[in-house]
Short mmCIF file of C-alpha atoms (C1' of nucleotides) in Angstrom, two decimals:
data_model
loop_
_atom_site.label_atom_id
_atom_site.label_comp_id
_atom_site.label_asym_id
_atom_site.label_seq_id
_atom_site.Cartn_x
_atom_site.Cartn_y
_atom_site.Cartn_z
CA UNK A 256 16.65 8.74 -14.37
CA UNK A 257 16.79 8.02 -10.63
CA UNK A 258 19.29 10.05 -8.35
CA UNK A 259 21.92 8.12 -7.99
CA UNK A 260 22.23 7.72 -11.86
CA UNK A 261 21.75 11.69 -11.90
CA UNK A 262 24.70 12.18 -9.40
CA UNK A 263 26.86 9.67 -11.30
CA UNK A 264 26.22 11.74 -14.44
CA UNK A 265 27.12 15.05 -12.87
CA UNK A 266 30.33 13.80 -11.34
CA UNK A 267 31.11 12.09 -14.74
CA UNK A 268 30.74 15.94 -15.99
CA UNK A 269 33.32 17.21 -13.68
CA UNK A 270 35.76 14.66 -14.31
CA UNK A 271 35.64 14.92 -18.37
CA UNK A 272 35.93 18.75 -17.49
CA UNK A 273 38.96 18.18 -15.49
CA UNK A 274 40.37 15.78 -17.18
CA UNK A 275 40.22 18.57 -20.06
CA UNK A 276 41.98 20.71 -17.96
CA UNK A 277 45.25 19.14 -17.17
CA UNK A 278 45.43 17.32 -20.45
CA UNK A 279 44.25 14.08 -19.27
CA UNK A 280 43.14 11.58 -21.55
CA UNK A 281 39.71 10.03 -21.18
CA UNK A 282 40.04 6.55 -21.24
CA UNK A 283 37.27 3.85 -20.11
CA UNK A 284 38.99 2.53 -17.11
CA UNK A 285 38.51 5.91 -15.06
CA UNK A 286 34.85 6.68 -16.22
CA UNK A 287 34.29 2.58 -15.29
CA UNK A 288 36.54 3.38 -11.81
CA UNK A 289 34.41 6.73 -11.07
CA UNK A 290 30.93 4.85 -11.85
CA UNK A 291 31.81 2.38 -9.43
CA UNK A 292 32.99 4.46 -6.78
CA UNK A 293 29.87 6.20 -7.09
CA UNK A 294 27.87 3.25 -6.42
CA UNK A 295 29.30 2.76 -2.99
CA UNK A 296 27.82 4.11 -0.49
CA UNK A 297 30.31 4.29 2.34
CA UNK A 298 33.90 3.82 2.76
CA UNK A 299 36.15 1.64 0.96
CA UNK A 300 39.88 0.52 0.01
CA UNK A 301 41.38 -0.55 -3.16
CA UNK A 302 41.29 -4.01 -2.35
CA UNK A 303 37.24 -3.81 -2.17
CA UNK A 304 36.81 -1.28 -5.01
CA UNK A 305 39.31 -4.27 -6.70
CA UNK A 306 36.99 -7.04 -6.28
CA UNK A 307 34.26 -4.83 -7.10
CA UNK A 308 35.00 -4.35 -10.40
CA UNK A 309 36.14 -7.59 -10.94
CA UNK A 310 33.03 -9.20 -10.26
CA UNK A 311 30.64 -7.14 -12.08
CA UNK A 312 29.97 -6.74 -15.56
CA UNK A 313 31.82 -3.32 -15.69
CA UNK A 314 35.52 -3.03 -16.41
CA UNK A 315 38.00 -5.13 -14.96
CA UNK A 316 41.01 -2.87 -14.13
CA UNK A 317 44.49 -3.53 -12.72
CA UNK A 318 45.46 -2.32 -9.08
CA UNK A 319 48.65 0.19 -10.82
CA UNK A 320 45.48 1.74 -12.64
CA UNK A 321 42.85 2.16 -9.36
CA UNK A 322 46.23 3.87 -7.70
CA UNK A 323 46.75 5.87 -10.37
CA UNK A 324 42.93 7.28 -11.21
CA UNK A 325 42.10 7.73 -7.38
CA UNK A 326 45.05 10.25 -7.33
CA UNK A 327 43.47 11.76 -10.24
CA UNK A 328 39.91 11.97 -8.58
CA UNK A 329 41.34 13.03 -5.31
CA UNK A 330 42.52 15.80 -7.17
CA UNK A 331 38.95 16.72 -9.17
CA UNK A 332 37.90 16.77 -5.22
CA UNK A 333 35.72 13.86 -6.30
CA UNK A 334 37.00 11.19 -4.14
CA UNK A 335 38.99 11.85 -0.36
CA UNK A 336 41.22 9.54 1.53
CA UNK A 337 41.13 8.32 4.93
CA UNK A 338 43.61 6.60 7.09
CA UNK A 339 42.00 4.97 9.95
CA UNK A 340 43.54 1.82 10.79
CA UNK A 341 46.28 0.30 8.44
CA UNK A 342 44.58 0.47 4.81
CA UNK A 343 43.71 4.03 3.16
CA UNK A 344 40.19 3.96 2.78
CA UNK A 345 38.40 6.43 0.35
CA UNK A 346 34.59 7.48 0.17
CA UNK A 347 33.28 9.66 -2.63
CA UNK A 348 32.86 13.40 -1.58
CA UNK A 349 31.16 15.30 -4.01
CA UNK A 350 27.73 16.37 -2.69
CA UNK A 351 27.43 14.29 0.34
CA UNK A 352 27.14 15.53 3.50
CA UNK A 353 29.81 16.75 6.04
CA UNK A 354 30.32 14.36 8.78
CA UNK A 355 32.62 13.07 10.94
CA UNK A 356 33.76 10.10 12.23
CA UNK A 357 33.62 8.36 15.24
CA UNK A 358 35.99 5.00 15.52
CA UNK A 359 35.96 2.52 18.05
CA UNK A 360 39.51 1.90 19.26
CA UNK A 361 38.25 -2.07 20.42
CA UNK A 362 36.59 -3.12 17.71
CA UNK A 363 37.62 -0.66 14.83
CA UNK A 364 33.67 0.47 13.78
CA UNK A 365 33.55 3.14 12.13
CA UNK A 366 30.44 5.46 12.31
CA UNK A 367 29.51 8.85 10.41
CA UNK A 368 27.52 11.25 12.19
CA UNK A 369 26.81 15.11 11.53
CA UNK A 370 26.62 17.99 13.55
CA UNK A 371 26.08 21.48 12.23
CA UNK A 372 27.49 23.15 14.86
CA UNK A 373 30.61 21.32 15.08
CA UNK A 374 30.98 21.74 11.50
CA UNK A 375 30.86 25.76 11.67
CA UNK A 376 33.17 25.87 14.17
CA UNK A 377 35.92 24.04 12.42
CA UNK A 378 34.86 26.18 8.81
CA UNK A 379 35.27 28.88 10.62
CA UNK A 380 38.13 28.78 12.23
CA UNK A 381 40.88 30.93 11.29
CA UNK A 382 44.23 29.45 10.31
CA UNK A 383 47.39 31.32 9.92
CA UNK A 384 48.71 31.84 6.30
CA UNK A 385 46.54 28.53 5.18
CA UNK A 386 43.84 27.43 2.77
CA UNK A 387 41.91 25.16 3.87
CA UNK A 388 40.33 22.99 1.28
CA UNK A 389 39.25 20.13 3.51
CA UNK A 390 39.28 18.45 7.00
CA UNK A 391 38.98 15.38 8.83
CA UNK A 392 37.86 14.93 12.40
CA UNK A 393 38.04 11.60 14.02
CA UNK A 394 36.77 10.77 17.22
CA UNK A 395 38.17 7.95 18.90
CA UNK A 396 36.79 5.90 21.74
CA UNK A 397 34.66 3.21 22.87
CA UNK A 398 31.11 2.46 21.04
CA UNK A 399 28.40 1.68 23.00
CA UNK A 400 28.39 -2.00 22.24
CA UNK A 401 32.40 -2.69 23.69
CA UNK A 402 32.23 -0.23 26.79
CA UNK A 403 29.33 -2.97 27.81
CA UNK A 404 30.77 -5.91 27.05
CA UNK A 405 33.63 -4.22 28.87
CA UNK A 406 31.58 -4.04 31.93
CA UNK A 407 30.20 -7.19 31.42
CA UNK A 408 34.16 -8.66 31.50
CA UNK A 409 34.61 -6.75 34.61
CA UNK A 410 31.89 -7.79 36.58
CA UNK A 411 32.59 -11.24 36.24
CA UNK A 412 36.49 -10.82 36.78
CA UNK A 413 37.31 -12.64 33.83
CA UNK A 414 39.54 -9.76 32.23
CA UNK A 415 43.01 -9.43 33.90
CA UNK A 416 45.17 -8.59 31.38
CA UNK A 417 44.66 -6.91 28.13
CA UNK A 418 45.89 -8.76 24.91
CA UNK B 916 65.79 18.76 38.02
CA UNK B 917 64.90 20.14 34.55
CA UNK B 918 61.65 20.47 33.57
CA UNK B 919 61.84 17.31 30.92
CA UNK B 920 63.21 15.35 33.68
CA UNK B 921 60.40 16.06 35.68
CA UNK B 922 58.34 15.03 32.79
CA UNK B 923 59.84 12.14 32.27
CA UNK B 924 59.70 11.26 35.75
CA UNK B 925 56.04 11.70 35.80
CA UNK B 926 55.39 9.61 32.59
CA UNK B 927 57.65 6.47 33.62
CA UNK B 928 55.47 6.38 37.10
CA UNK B 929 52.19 6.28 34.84
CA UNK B 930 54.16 3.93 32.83
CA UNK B 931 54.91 1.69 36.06
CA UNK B 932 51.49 1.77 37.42
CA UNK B 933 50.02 1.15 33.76
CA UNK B 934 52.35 -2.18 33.48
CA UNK B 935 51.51 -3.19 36.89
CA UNK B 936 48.03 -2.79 36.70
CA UNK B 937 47.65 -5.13 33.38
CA UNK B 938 50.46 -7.67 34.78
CA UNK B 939 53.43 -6.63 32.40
CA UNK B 940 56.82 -6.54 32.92
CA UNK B 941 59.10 -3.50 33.30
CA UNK B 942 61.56 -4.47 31.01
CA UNK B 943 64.27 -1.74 30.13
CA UNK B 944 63.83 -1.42 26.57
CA UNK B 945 60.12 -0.29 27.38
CA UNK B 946 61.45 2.80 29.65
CA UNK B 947 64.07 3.47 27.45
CA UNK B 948 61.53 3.91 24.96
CA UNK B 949 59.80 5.96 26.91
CA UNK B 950 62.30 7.95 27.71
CA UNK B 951 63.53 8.75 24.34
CA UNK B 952 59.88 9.62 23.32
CA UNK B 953 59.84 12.00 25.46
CA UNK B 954 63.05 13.63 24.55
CA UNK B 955 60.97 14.07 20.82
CA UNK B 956 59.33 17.39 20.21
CA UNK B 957 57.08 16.91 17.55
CA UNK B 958 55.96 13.61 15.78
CA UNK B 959 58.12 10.81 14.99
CA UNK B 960 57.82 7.18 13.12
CA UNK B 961 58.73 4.45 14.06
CA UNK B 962 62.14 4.24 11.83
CA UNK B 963 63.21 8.06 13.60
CA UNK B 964 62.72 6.38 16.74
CA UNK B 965 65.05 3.14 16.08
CA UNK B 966 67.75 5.49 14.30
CA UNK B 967 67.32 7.79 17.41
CA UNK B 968 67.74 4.46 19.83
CA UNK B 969 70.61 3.18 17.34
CA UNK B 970 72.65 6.02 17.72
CA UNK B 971 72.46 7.40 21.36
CA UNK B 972 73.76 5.14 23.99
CA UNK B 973 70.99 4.45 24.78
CA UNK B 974 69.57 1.07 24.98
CA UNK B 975 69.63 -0.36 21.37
CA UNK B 976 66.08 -2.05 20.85
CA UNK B 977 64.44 -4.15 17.78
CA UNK B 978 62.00 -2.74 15.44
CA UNK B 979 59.73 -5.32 16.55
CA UNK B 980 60.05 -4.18 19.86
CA UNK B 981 59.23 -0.71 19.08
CA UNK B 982 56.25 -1.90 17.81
CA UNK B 983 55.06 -3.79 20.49
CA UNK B 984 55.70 -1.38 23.23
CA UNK B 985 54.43 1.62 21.77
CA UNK B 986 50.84 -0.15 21.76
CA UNK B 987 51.36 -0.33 25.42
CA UNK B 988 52.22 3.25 25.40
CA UNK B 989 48.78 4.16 23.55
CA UNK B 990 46.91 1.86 25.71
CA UNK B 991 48.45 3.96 28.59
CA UNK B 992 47.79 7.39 26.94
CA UNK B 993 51.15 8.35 26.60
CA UNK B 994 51.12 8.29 23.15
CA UNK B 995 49.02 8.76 20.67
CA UNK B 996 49.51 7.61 16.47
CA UNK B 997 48.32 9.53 13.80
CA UNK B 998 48.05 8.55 10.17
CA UNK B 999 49.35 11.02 7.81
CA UNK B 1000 50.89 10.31 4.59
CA UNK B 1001 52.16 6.57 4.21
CA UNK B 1002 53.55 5.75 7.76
CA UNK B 1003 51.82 6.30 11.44
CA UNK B 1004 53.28 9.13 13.49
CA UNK B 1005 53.37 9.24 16.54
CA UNK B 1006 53.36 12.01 19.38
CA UNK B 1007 53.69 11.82 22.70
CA UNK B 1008 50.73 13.23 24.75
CA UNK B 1009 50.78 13.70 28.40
CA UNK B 1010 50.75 16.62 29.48
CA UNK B 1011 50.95 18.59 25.78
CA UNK B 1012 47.95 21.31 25.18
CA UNK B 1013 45.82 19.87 23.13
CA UNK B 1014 46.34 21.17 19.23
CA UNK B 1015 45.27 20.32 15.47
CA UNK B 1016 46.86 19.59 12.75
CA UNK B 1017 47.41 21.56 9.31
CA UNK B 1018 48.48 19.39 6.45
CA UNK B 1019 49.96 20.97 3.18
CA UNK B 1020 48.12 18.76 0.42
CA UNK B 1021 51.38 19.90 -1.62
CA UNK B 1022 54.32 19.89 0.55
CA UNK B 1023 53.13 17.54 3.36
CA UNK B 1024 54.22 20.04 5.78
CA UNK B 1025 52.04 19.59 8.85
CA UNK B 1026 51.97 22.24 11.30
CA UNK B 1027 49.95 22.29 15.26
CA UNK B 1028 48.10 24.88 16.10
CA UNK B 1029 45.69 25.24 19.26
CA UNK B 1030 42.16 27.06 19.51
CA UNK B 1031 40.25 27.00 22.57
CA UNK B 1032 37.11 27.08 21.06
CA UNK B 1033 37.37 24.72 18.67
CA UNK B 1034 38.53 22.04 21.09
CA UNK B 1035 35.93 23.06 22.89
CA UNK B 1036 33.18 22.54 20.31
CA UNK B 1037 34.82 19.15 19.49
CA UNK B 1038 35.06 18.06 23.44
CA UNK B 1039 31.39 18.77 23.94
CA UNK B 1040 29.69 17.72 21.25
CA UNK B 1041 26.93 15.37 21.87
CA UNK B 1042 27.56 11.63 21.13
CA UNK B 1043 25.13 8.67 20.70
CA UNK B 1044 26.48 6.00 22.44
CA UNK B 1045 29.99 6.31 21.89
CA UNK B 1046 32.69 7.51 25.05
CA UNK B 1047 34.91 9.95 23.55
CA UNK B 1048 38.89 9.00 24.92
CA UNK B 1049 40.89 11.20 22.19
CA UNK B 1050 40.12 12.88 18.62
CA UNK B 1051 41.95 13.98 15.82
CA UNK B 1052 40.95 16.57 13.54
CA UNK B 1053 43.31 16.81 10.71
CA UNK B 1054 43.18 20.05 8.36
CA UNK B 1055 43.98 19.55 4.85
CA UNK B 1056 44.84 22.88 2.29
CA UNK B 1057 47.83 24.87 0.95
CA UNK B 1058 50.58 26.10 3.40
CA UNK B 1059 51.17 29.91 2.47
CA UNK B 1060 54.37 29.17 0.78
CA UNK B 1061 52.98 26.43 -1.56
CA UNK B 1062 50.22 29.23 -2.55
CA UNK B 1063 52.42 31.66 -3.34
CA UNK B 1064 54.47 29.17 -5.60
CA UNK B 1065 51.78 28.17 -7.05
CA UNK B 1066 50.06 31.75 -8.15
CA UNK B 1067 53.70 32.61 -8.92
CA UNK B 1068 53.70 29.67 -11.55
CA UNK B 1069 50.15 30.07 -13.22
CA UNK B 1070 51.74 33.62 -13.52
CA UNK B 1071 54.36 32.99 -16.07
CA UNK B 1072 52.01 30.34 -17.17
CA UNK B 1073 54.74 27.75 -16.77
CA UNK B 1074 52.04 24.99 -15.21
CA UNK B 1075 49.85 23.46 -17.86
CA UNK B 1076 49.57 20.08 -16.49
CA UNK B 1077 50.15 18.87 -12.70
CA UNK B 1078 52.50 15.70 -11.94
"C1'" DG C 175 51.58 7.80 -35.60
"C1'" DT C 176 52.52 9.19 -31.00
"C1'" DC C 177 52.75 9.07 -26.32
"C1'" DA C 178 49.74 8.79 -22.18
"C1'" DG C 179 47.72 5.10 -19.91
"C1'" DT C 180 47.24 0.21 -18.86
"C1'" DG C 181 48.35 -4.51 -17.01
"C1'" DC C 182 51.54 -7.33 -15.06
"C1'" DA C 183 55.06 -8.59 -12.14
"C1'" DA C 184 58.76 -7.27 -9.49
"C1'" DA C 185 60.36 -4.14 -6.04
"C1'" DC C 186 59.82 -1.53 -2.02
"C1'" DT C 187 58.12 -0.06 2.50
"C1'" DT C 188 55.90 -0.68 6.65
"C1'" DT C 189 54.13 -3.73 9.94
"C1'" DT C 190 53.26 -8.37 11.78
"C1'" DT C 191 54.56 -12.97 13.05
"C1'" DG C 192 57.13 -17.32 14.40
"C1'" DC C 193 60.68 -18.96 17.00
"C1'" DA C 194 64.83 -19.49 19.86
"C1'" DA C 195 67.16 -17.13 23.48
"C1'" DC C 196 66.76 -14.28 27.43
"C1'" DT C 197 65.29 -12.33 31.80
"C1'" DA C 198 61.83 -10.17 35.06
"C1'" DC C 199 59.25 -12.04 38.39
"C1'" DG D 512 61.68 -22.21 37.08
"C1'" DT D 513 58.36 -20.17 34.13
"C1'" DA D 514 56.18 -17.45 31.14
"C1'" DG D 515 56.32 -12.78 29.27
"C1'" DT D 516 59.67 -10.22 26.25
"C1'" DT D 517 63.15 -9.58 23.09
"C1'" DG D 518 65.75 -9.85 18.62
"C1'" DC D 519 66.07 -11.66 14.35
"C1'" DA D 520 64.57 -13.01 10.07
"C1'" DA D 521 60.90 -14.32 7.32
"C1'" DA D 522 56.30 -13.22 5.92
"C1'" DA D 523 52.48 -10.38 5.09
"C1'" DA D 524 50.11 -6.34 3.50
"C1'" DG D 525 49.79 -2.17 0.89
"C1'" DT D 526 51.66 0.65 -2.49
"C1'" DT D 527 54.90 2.06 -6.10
"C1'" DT D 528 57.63 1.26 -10.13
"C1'" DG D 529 59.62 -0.50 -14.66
"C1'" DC D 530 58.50 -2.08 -18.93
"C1'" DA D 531 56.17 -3.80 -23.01
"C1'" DC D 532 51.79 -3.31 -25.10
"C1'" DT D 533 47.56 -0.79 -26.19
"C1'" DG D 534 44.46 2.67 -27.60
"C1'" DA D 535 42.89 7.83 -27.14
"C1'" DC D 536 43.96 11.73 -29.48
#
DNA sequence: GTCAGTGCAAACTTTTTGCAACTAC
DNA sequence: GTAGTTGCAAAAAGTTTGCACTGAC
């Protein structure tokens, strides 16, 4: 059984347990939603995790229903959301790395990156009367590949106004 | 002169040069806008901020307007837009201490706080390729009082399911 | 058999866009 | 005078909701 088949079984585990729990019922459509979700690797919306299913041979599921189970997975701290940009995007959380993000505000790239250090220091933070169960940190700014072409623009005086 | 007019003062020059510099116009909807997003405290959306500019006498202005001028406002890092819940918020940011941002998971209460040395972790971390203009670092948990409701409930064993 | 869960379509909310009128320059 | 801006209304995009049907328990 290769990892990724081994991870998708463990966090199939979890989400029959919770499930269990809170009296959920177990139906296809969310064991179908969670495989697939664990078969991507970075971010994504509904719309992709939408045509995603469609495509393949798995499930096809309705919209209502990818709302409704990513609430559920957010919840068996299986799944977390993201709102960069207009669309919520999602990426699965259970045994991947902590990392942050770094977003270009030109272009909209979005990069992961980790850093131990900063990661302790947030952890480890102290918060007033609050329990933290996770965290985002997005860094916003200019990638490499705009603040050239930025320079580029200037040099030759062709940029005068923004859009 | 107060202290907010002095602010505001400030800002509207920065505004000025901003506009000049990229060849837009200073209309008076855009420093009427700026002028009553800097009479806001704490974060605001977009429909606060046309109620706010509906009812003062202010300058009445369209939502579309809104819209457009407050990405000239970001551009000109006076405001910045964060992405909580379903709609963008957005704070004003000249000249307010940097701070994070707590985030009840249950109640959606958000709440700033500052720390010195986690801003300055996050401000010099290391960063390939990539020039840091602004971050966000968004801290997701249980607010004391949702806690306490919540042991309070698994108490008298009331909660068997969630929502 | 029952009721939670699903699919579908309609509704809703937030944001964007097209266009005529306006006004800063 | 001209072109950037505005307001309005329509459209788009993302998400939620109501309801009849289905299937997990």
């Amino acid at each position: 059984m290769g990892e990724s088949d081994k991870l998708k079984e463990t966090v199939k585990q979890i989400f029959t347990e919770y499930l269990n729990q809170h009296g959920h019922r177990k139906t296809p459509e969310r064991y179908a939603i969670l495989d697939t979700i664990y078969s991507i690797e970075g971010h994504f919306d509904i719309d992709t995790l939408y045509s995603l299913m469609e495509g393949q041979e798995k499930f096809r599921v309705s919209r209502a229903t990818l709302y409704n189970t990513i609430v559920l997975l957010m919840n068996a701290r299986l799944v977390i959301k993201h709102q960069f940009g207009n669309t919520s995007q999602y990426e699965r959380c259970y045994n991947r790395g902590t990392h942050h993000h770094q977003i270009c505000t030109q272009c909209g790239k979005v990069t992961e990156f980790q850093n131990e250090d900063l990661q302790h220091a947030i952890e480890h933070t102290r918060l007033r009367s609050f329990n933290l169960t996770h965290y985002s940190l997005y860094i916003y700014g200019l990638c490499g590949k705009c603040e050239r072409a930025n320079k580029k623009m200037q040099k030759n005086n062709i940029h005068k106004k923004e859009k």
